[in-house]
Amino acid sequence: CHPLAQSAQLEDALAEGGIQSLPSGDGISIGSYRHKDFELTYLYKEAAPGREGDRPIILIHPVGIGLSSWFWEKLMESYSEDNPPIYAPDLIGCGLDHGADAWDPEEKGLFFPLSWVEGVETLINEIVIPKWEGTRPLLPLSRFLGDRADRSGEGGCLVIAQGGLAPVGIVLAERNPLQVRSLMLTSPPSYEDVTTPVPEGELRRNYDFLRSAVIGGLAFAALESRGVIEFFSNLFLFRDVCDKRWLDETLRESRYPEARTPVQAFNAGLLQHRSFERELRELTQPVLIVSGDSDKRVEGRQSYGTELKNCKLVTIEGCNVMPWENPDEVVELVKGLGF
C-alpha cells in the first residue's frame, strides 16, 4: 500500500472512533484519543494470552527528523508470546503519518516538557488504566495504583524514555508515583546536561534560527534527505549502520512539513530550559539507566547512580538507539524489571 493511501485509510478509521485501530504489523495497532484540543495517536500491542491483567509498558519516543512512535516497533515486535500490554504514544505534534493532529506554535503554545507529559498522562488515565480494569472487573482501581510508601499493588506502569526525551519520563514518573511503578532511560543525556539549564538567550537564538522560513527551511530540507539521514544516523546513532527500514520510516513521517515543529522545539533545547535535579532526587520509583557499549557518553551518566535514591546503570551492545538496533537485549532488561 502506498504510504499516502495508507495514511488516508488510517485517518478514515480513526475518525470513526477514539480508540479504533488498524493493524500495523505483528499484532501492533494504531489507536487515537483526545487530549485537550489535540487528536493524538498511539501504537498498541495487546497482551499475550494470560498477561492481559499484567502491568503495562509505556514507551516515550525520541524527537528528531522523521521520528515518532514507530521508533518502538522493533521492540514491540521482539517482545512476543509473553508480553504485557504495550503502549507507544505519539507526543503532541508527532505521529502525523498515524493520523495525529499537527501542532502549530503560532496558534497554540506548549510548555516543555509539561505539555508532552500531560498528553501521556491522558493516555494512561483514559486508555491504559480503563483497559487494565476491564481485564479485572472485580478488582478495585487501588489494586493498580497500590500504595506509594510500600509500592504494593498489582499494577503501575513501566515507563521507558529514549534519548533526549528523558525529561518527559522523569517528570511523568515524579508527578505520578502510583501510576508509574518503574522508569527506564535508554541513552539519556548526561546527568550534568539534565540538571543544567540552557540560558534563555541561547534557547531563543536557537529557536528563531530553526523557525526561520529561509535559513531554517533550507537546513531542514537538507536534513530530511535520505542520504543525510543515513549519514548522521550512522555517525551518531548506530553502532554499525542503520537499516533500510529505519530510513523508510523517517522519510515517511518527515514528508509532512508540519512534522518539523516539535523537532524545532526539541533541537532548540527547549526541554533543557530548566534543571530536573529536584524531580530526579525525589523519584520514589526504581530507575534503570541503559547505555550502549559504543556510546562515548557513558561516563557522563555515572552520577545518576550516585545522586538518585534507587538507580542502577547497565551497558549493552549498541550505541544510541538500542531499542531499535538491539531490541532483544532491551526486552530482557524489561523482563528483569518484572514486566
Short mmCIF file of N, CA and C in Angstrom, two decimals, residues 88-219:
data_model
loop_
_atom_site.label_atom_id
_atom_site.label_comp_id
_atom_site.label_asym_id
_atom_site.label_seq_id
_atom_site.Cartn_x
_atom_site.Cartn_y
_atom_site.Cartn_z
N ALA A 88 2.73 2.88 22.93
CA ALA A 88 3.76 3.83 22.50
C ALA A 88 3.05 5.08 21.96
N PRO A 89 2.83 6.08 22.82
CA PRO A 89 2.12 7.28 22.37
C PRO A 89 2.95 8.16 21.46
N ASP A 90 2.27 8.84 20.55
CA ASP A 90 2.88 9.90 19.75
C ASP A 90 2.76 11.19 20.54
N LEU A 91 3.88 11.83 20.83
CA LEU A 91 3.85 13.09 21.56
C LEU A 91 3.18 14.17 20.71
N ILE A 92 2.66 15.19 21.36
CA ILE A 92 1.96 16.26 20.65
C ILE A 92 2.82 16.79 19.51
N GLY A 93 2.25 16.85 18.32
CA GLY A 93 2.96 17.32 17.14
C GLY A 93 3.62 16.22 16.34
N CYS A 94 3.67 15.01 16.89
CA CYS A 94 4.32 13.87 16.23
C CYS A 94 3.26 12.85 15.80
N GLY A 95 3.67 11.89 14.99
CA GLY A 95 2.75 10.84 14.55
C GLY A 95 1.77 11.29 13.49
N LEU A 96 2.16 12.26 12.68
CA LEU A 96 1.24 12.73 11.64
C LEU A 96 0.89 11.63 10.65
N ASP A 97 1.84 10.75 10.39
CA ASP A 97 1.58 9.64 9.47
C ASP A 97 0.60 8.63 10.07
N HIS A 98 0.42 8.69 11.39
CA HIS A 98 -0.56 7.83 12.06
C HIS A 98 -1.93 8.48 12.15
N GLY A 99 -2.03 9.76 11.72
CA GLY A 99 -3.30 10.46 11.77
C GLY A 99 -3.44 11.46 12.89
N ALA A 100 -2.35 11.72 13.63
CA ALA A 100 -2.40 12.67 14.73
C ALA A 100 -2.46 14.10 14.22
N ASP A 101 -2.98 15.00 15.05
CA ASP A 101 -3.03 16.42 14.69
C ASP A 101 -1.63 17.02 14.69
N ALA A 102 -1.42 17.96 13.78
CA ALA A 102 -0.18 18.72 13.78
C ALA A 102 -0.24 19.78 14.86
N TRP A 103 0.91 20.28 15.24
CA TRP A 103 1.00 21.36 16.22
C TRP A 103 1.50 22.62 15.52
N ASP A 104 0.71 23.69 15.60
CA ASP A 104 1.11 24.98 15.05
C ASP A 104 1.43 25.91 16.20
N PRO A 105 2.70 26.20 16.47
CA PRO A 105 3.07 27.05 17.60
C PRO A 105 2.57 28.48 17.47
N GLU A 106 2.18 28.89 16.25
CA GLU A 106 1.63 30.24 16.08
C GLU A 106 0.19 30.32 16.60
N GLU A 107 -0.47 29.16 16.70
CA GLU A 107 -1.86 29.13 17.17
C GLU A 107 -1.96 28.70 18.63
N LYS A 108 -1.09 27.81 19.05
CA LYS A 108 -1.16 27.28 20.42
C LYS A 108 0.24 27.00 20.93
N GLY A 109 0.57 27.61 22.06
CA GLY A 109 1.87 27.37 22.67
C GLY A 109 1.87 26.11 23.52
N LEU A 110 3.04 25.54 23.71
CA LEU A 110 3.20 24.38 24.57
C LEU A 110 4.25 24.69 25.62
N PHE A 111 4.13 24.00 26.76
CA PHE A 111 5.15 24.07 27.81
C PHE A 111 5.98 22.79 27.75
N PHE A 112 7.30 22.94 27.77
CA PHE A 112 8.16 21.76 27.66
C PHE A 112 8.91 21.51 28.97
N PRO A 113 8.92 20.25 29.42
CA PRO A 113 8.30 19.07 28.80
C PRO A 113 6.86 18.82 29.23
N LEU A 114 6.29 19.76 30.03
CA LEU A 114 5.00 19.51 30.67
C LEU A 114 3.90 19.12 29.71
N SER A 115 3.79 19.82 28.58
CA SER A 115 2.69 19.53 27.66
C SER A 115 2.78 18.11 27.10
N TRP A 116 3.99 17.66 26.80
CA TRP A 116 4.16 16.28 26.34
C TRP A 116 3.84 15.29 27.45
N VAL A 117 4.23 15.62 28.69
CA VAL A 117 3.92 14.76 29.83
C VAL A 117 2.41 14.64 30.00
N GLU A 118 1.71 15.76 29.92
CA GLU A 118 0.26 15.75 30.12
C GLU A 118 -0.45 14.91 29.06
N GLY A 119 0.06 14.93 27.84
CA GLY A 119 -0.54 14.10 26.80
C GLY A 119 -0.43 12.62 27.12
N VAL A 120 0.71 12.21 27.69
CA VAL A 120 0.89 10.81 28.08
C VAL A 120 0.03 10.48 29.29
N GLU A 121 -0.10 11.43 30.22
CA GLU A 121 -0.95 11.20 31.39
C GLU A 121 -2.40 10.94 30.98
N THR A 122 -2.88 11.66 29.98
CA THR A 122 -4.24 11.42 29.49
C THR A 122 -4.37 10.01 28.93
N LEU A 123 -3.37 9.56 28.18
CA LEU A 123 -3.39 8.19 27.67
C LEU A 123 -3.47 7.19 28.82
N ILE A 124 -2.65 7.37 29.84
CA ILE A 124 -2.63 6.44 30.97
C ILE A 124 -3.98 6.42 31.68
N ASN A 125 -4.52 7.60 31.95
CA ASN A 125 -5.74 7.68 32.75
C ASN A 125 -7.01 7.32 31.98
N GLU A 126 -7.02 7.58 30.67
CA GLU A 126 -8.25 7.36 29.90
C GLU A 126 -8.23 6.12 29.02
N ILE A 127 -7.04 5.59 28.75
CA ILE A 127 -6.94 4.39 27.90
C ILE A 127 -6.31 3.22 28.65
N VAL A 128 -5.13 3.43 29.20
CA VAL A 128 -4.37 2.33 29.78
C VAL A 128 -5.06 1.75 31.01
N ILE A 129 -5.38 2.60 31.98
CA ILE A 129 -5.99 2.10 33.22
C ILE A 129 -7.37 1.51 32.98
N PRO A 130 -8.25 2.16 32.20
CA PRO A 130 -9.55 1.52 31.93
C PRO A 130 -9.41 0.17 31.24
N LYS A 131 -8.47 0.02 30.30
CA LYS A 131 -8.27 -1.29 29.68
C LYS A 131 -7.83 -2.32 30.71
N TRP A 132 -6.93 -1.91 31.61
CA TRP A 132 -6.46 -2.81 32.66
C TRP A 132 -7.61 -3.22 33.56
N GLU A 133 -8.46 -2.24 33.94
CA GLU A 133 -9.61 -2.54 34.80
C GLU A 133 -10.57 -3.49 34.10
N GLY A 134 -10.68 -3.37 32.76
CA GLY A 134 -11.59 -4.23 32.03
C GLY A 134 -11.18 -5.69 32.07
N THR A 135 -9.89 -5.95 32.27
CA THR A 135 -9.43 -7.34 32.38
C THR A 135 -9.62 -7.91 33.78
N ARG A 136 -9.87 -7.00 34.74
CA ARG A 136 -10.05 -7.43 36.12
C ARG A 136 -11.24 -6.68 36.72
N PRO A 137 -12.44 -6.95 36.24
CA PRO A 137 -13.62 -6.17 36.64
C PRO A 137 -13.96 -6.25 38.12
N LEU A 138 -13.49 -7.28 38.80
CA LEU A 138 -13.83 -7.44 40.21
C LEU A 138 -12.81 -6.80 41.14
N LEU A 139 -11.73 -6.25 40.58
CA LEU A 139 -10.68 -5.65 41.40
C LEU A 139 -10.82 -4.13 41.39
N PRO A 140 -10.63 -3.48 42.54
CA PRO A 140 -10.72 -2.02 42.59
C PRO A 140 -9.49 -1.37 41.95
N LEU A 141 -9.64 -0.08 41.58
CA LEU A 141 -8.54 0.66 40.97
C LEU A 141 -7.33 0.70 41.88
N SER A 142 -7.56 0.64 43.20
CA SER A 142 -6.43 0.70 44.14
C SER A 142 -5.46 -0.44 43.93
N ARG A 143 -5.91 -1.56 43.34
CA ARG A 143 -5.00 -2.68 43.10
C ARG A 143 -4.02 -2.33 41.99
N PHE A 144 -4.42 -1.42 41.08
CA PHE A 144 -3.50 -0.97 40.04
C PHE A 144 -2.52 0.04 40.62
N LEU A 145 -3.04 0.97 41.40
CA LEU A 145 -2.21 2.05 41.91
C LEU A 145 -1.33 1.61 43.06
N GLY A 146 -1.88 0.77 43.95
CA GLY A 146 -1.10 0.32 45.10
C GLY A 146 -0.89 1.44 46.09
N ASP A 147 0.16 1.30 46.90
CA ASP A 147 0.47 2.25 47.96
C ASP A 147 1.81 2.91 47.68
N ARG A 148 1.87 4.23 47.80
CA ARG A 148 3.10 4.97 47.46
C ARG A 148 4.26 4.57 48.37
N ALA A 149 3.94 4.27 49.63
CA ALA A 149 5.01 4.01 50.59
C ALA A 149 5.67 2.66 50.38
N ASP A 150 4.85 1.60 50.22
CA ASP A 150 5.46 0.26 50.14
C ASP A 150 5.45 -0.32 48.73
N ARG A 151 4.97 0.47 47.75
CA ARG A 151 4.95 0.02 46.35
C ARG A 151 4.14 -1.25 46.16
N SER A 152 3.13 -1.45 47.01
CA SER A 152 2.28 -2.62 46.86
C SER A 152 1.33 -2.41 45.69
N GLY A 153 0.52 -3.41 45.41
CA GLY A 153 -0.41 -3.31 44.29
C GLY A 153 0.08 -4.11 43.11
N GLU A 154 -0.84 -4.51 42.26
CA GLU A 154 -0.52 -5.37 41.15
C GLU A 154 -0.29 -4.60 39.85
N GLY A 155 -0.50 -3.30 39.88
CA GLY A 155 -0.39 -2.51 38.67
C GLY A 155 0.75 -1.52 38.72
N GLY A 156 0.54 -0.41 38.03
CA GLY A 156 1.60 0.58 37.86
C GLY A 156 2.38 0.26 36.60
N CYS A 157 2.71 1.28 35.82
CA CYS A 157 3.35 1.09 34.52
C CYS A 157 4.87 1.12 34.62
N LEU A 158 5.51 0.50 33.65
CA LEU A 158 6.92 0.75 33.38
C LEU A 158 6.96 1.80 32.28
N VAL A 159 7.66 2.90 32.53
CA VAL A 159 7.86 3.93 31.51
C VAL A 159 9.28 3.84 31.00
N ILE A 160 9.45 3.77 29.69
CA ILE A 160 10.77 3.79 29.06
C ILE A 160 10.85 5.02 28.18
N ALA A 161 11.82 5.89 28.45
CA ALA A 161 12.00 7.10 27.66
C ALA A 161 13.34 7.02 26.95
N GLN A 162 13.34 7.36 25.67
CA GLN A 162 14.53 7.25 24.83
C GLN A 162 15.25 8.59 24.68
N GLY A 163 16.58 8.56 24.84
CA GLY A 163 17.45 9.67 24.50
C GLY A 163 17.11 10.97 25.21
N GLY A 164 17.07 12.05 24.42
CA GLY A 164 16.84 13.37 24.97
C GLY A 164 15.46 13.61 25.52
N LEU A 165 14.56 12.63 25.38
CA LEU A 165 13.23 12.75 25.97
C LEU A 165 13.20 12.27 27.41
N ALA A 166 14.37 12.03 27.99
CA ALA A 166 14.45 11.64 29.40
C ALA A 166 13.66 12.57 30.31
N PRO A 167 13.69 13.92 30.11
CA PRO A 167 12.90 14.78 30.99
C PRO A 167 11.41 14.46 31.00
N VAL A 168 10.88 13.99 29.87
CA VAL A 168 9.47 13.60 29.84
C VAL A 168 9.24 12.41 30.77
N GLY A 169 10.10 11.40 30.68
CA GLY A 169 9.97 10.25 31.55
C GLY A 169 10.16 10.61 33.01
N ILE A 170 11.13 11.47 33.30
CA ILE A 170 11.43 11.87 34.68
C ILE A 170 10.25 12.61 35.30
N VAL A 171 9.72 13.60 34.58
CA VAL A 171 8.60 14.38 35.11
C VAL A 171 7.34 13.52 35.21
N LEU A 172 7.12 12.65 34.23
CA LEU A 172 5.96 11.75 34.27
C LEU A 172 6.00 10.87 35.51
N ALA A 173 7.17 10.31 35.81
CA ALA A 173 7.31 9.45 36.98
C ALA A 173 7.16 10.23 38.28
N GLU A 174 7.76 11.42 38.33
CA GLU A 174 7.71 12.22 39.57
C GLU A 174 6.30 12.69 39.86
N ARG A 175 5.54 13.04 38.83
CA ARG A 175 4.17 13.52 39.00
C ARG A 175 3.17 12.40 39.28
N ASN A 176 3.53 11.16 38.92
CA ASN A 176 2.59 10.04 39.02
C ASN A 176 3.25 8.85 39.72
N PRO A 177 3.55 8.99 41.01
CA PRO A 177 4.28 7.92 41.71
C PRO A 177 3.48 6.63 41.86
N LEU A 178 2.16 6.70 41.73
CA LEU A 178 1.35 5.49 41.84
C LEU A 178 1.11 4.85 40.48
N GLN A 179 0.87 5.67 39.47
CA GLN A 179 0.64 5.12 38.13
C GLN A 179 1.92 4.59 37.48
N VAL A 180 3.07 5.17 37.81
CA VAL A 180 4.35 4.75 37.25
C VAL A 180 5.13 3.98 38.31
N ARG A 181 5.34 2.70 38.04
CA ARG A 181 6.00 1.85 39.03
C ARG A 181 7.52 1.84 38.85
N SER A 182 8.00 1.88 37.62
CA SER A 182 9.44 1.84 37.33
C SER A 182 9.73 2.75 36.15
N LEU A 183 10.98 3.22 36.08
CA LEU A 183 11.40 4.11 35.00
C LEU A 183 12.71 3.60 34.40
N MET A 184 12.73 3.47 33.08
CA MET A 184 13.95 3.11 32.36
C MET A 184 14.29 4.23 31.38
N LEU A 185 15.54 4.67 31.42
CA LEU A 185 16.01 5.70 30.50
C LEU A 185 17.07 5.09 29.61
N THR A 186 16.79 4.99 28.32
CA THR A 186 17.76 4.44 27.38
C THR A 186 18.50 5.59 26.69
N SER A 187 19.81 5.56 26.77
CA SER A 187 20.68 6.59 26.18
C SER A 187 20.29 8.01 26.59
N PRO A 188 20.07 8.26 27.88
CA PRO A 188 19.69 9.62 28.28
C PRO A 188 20.86 10.58 28.18
N PRO A 189 20.60 11.88 28.23
CA PRO A 189 21.71 12.85 28.31
C PRO A 189 22.50 12.61 29.60
N SER A 190 23.66 13.21 29.68
CA SER A 190 24.45 13.09 30.91
C SER A 190 23.67 13.72 32.07
N TYR A 191 24.04 13.32 33.28
CA TYR A 191 23.39 13.88 34.46
C TYR A 191 23.57 15.39 34.50
N GLU A 192 24.75 15.86 34.12
CA GLU A 192 25.01 17.29 34.12
C GLU A 192 24.10 18.02 33.13
N ASP A 193 23.89 17.44 31.96
CA ASP A 193 23.03 18.08 30.96
C ASP A 193 21.58 18.17 31.45
N VAL A 194 21.12 17.14 32.14
CA VAL A 194 19.73 17.12 32.61
C VAL A 194 19.53 18.08 33.79
N THR A 195 20.58 18.39 34.50
CA THR A 195 20.45 19.24 35.68
C THR A 195 21.02 20.64 35.48
N THR A 196 21.44 20.97 34.27
CA THR A 196 21.99 22.29 33.97
C THR A 196 21.14 22.97 32.91
N PRO A 197 20.43 24.05 33.26
CA PRO A 197 19.57 24.71 32.26
C PRO A 197 20.37 25.44 31.19
N VAL A 198 19.82 25.45 29.99
CA VAL A 198 20.40 26.23 28.90
C VAL A 198 19.94 27.67 29.04
N PRO A 199 20.82 28.66 28.93
CA PRO A 199 20.42 30.07 29.08
C PRO A 199 19.29 30.45 28.12
N GLU A 200 18.39 31.30 28.60
CA GLU A 200 17.21 31.68 27.82
C GLU A 200 17.59 32.33 26.49
N GLY A 201 18.63 33.17 26.51
CA GLY A 201 19.05 33.82 25.27
C GLY A 201 19.50 32.83 24.22
N GLU A 202 20.19 31.80 24.65
CA GLU A 202 20.65 30.77 23.71
C GLU A 202 19.46 30.00 23.14
N LEU A 203 18.48 29.69 23.99
CA LEU A 203 17.28 28.99 23.53
C LEU A 203 16.54 29.82 22.48
N ARG A 204 16.43 31.12 22.73
CA ARG A 204 15.72 31.99 21.80
C ARG A 204 16.43 32.05 20.45
N ARG A 205 17.75 32.20 20.48
CA ARG A 205 18.51 32.24 19.22
C ARG A 205 18.36 30.94 18.45
N ASN A 206 18.45 29.82 19.17
CA ASN A 206 18.31 28.52 18.52
C ASN A 206 16.94 28.37 17.87
N TYR A 207 15.91 28.73 18.62
CA TYR A 207 14.54 28.53 18.13
C TYR A 207 14.25 29.45 16.93
N ASP A 208 14.67 30.70 17.04
CA ASP A 208 14.44 31.63 15.94
C ASP A 208 15.14 31.16 14.66
N PHE A 209 16.34 30.62 14.81
CA PHE A 209 17.07 30.11 13.64
C PHE A 209 16.32 28.95 12.99
N LEU A 210 15.90 28.00 13.82
CA LEU A 210 15.24 26.81 13.29
C LEU A 210 13.86 27.13 12.72
N ARG A 211 13.20 28.15 13.24
CA ARG A 211 11.87 28.52 12.77
C ARG A 211 11.90 29.47 11.58
N SER A 212 13.08 30.01 11.25
CA SER A 212 13.15 30.97 10.15
C SER A 212 12.79 30.29 8.83
N ALA A 213 11.99 30.98 8.04
CA ALA A 213 11.48 30.39 6.80
C ALA A 213 12.58 30.10 5.79
N VAL A 214 13.61 30.95 5.77
CA VAL A 214 14.64 30.81 4.75
C VAL A 214 15.77 29.90 5.24
N ILE A 215 16.53 30.36 6.23
CA ILE A 215 17.70 29.59 6.69
C ILE A 215 17.26 28.27 7.33
N GLY A 216 16.30 28.37 8.24
CA GLY A 216 15.82 27.14 8.88
C GLY A 216 15.17 26.19 7.90
N GLY A 217 14.40 26.75 6.97
CA GLY A 217 13.75 25.91 5.97
C GLY A 217 14.74 25.18 5.09
N LEU A 218 15.79 25.88 4.68
CA LEU A 218 16.82 25.24 3.87
C LEU A 218 17.55 24.15 4.65
N ALA A 219 17.81 24.42 5.92
CA ALA A 219 18.50 23.43 6.76
C ALA A 219 17.67 22.16 6.89
#
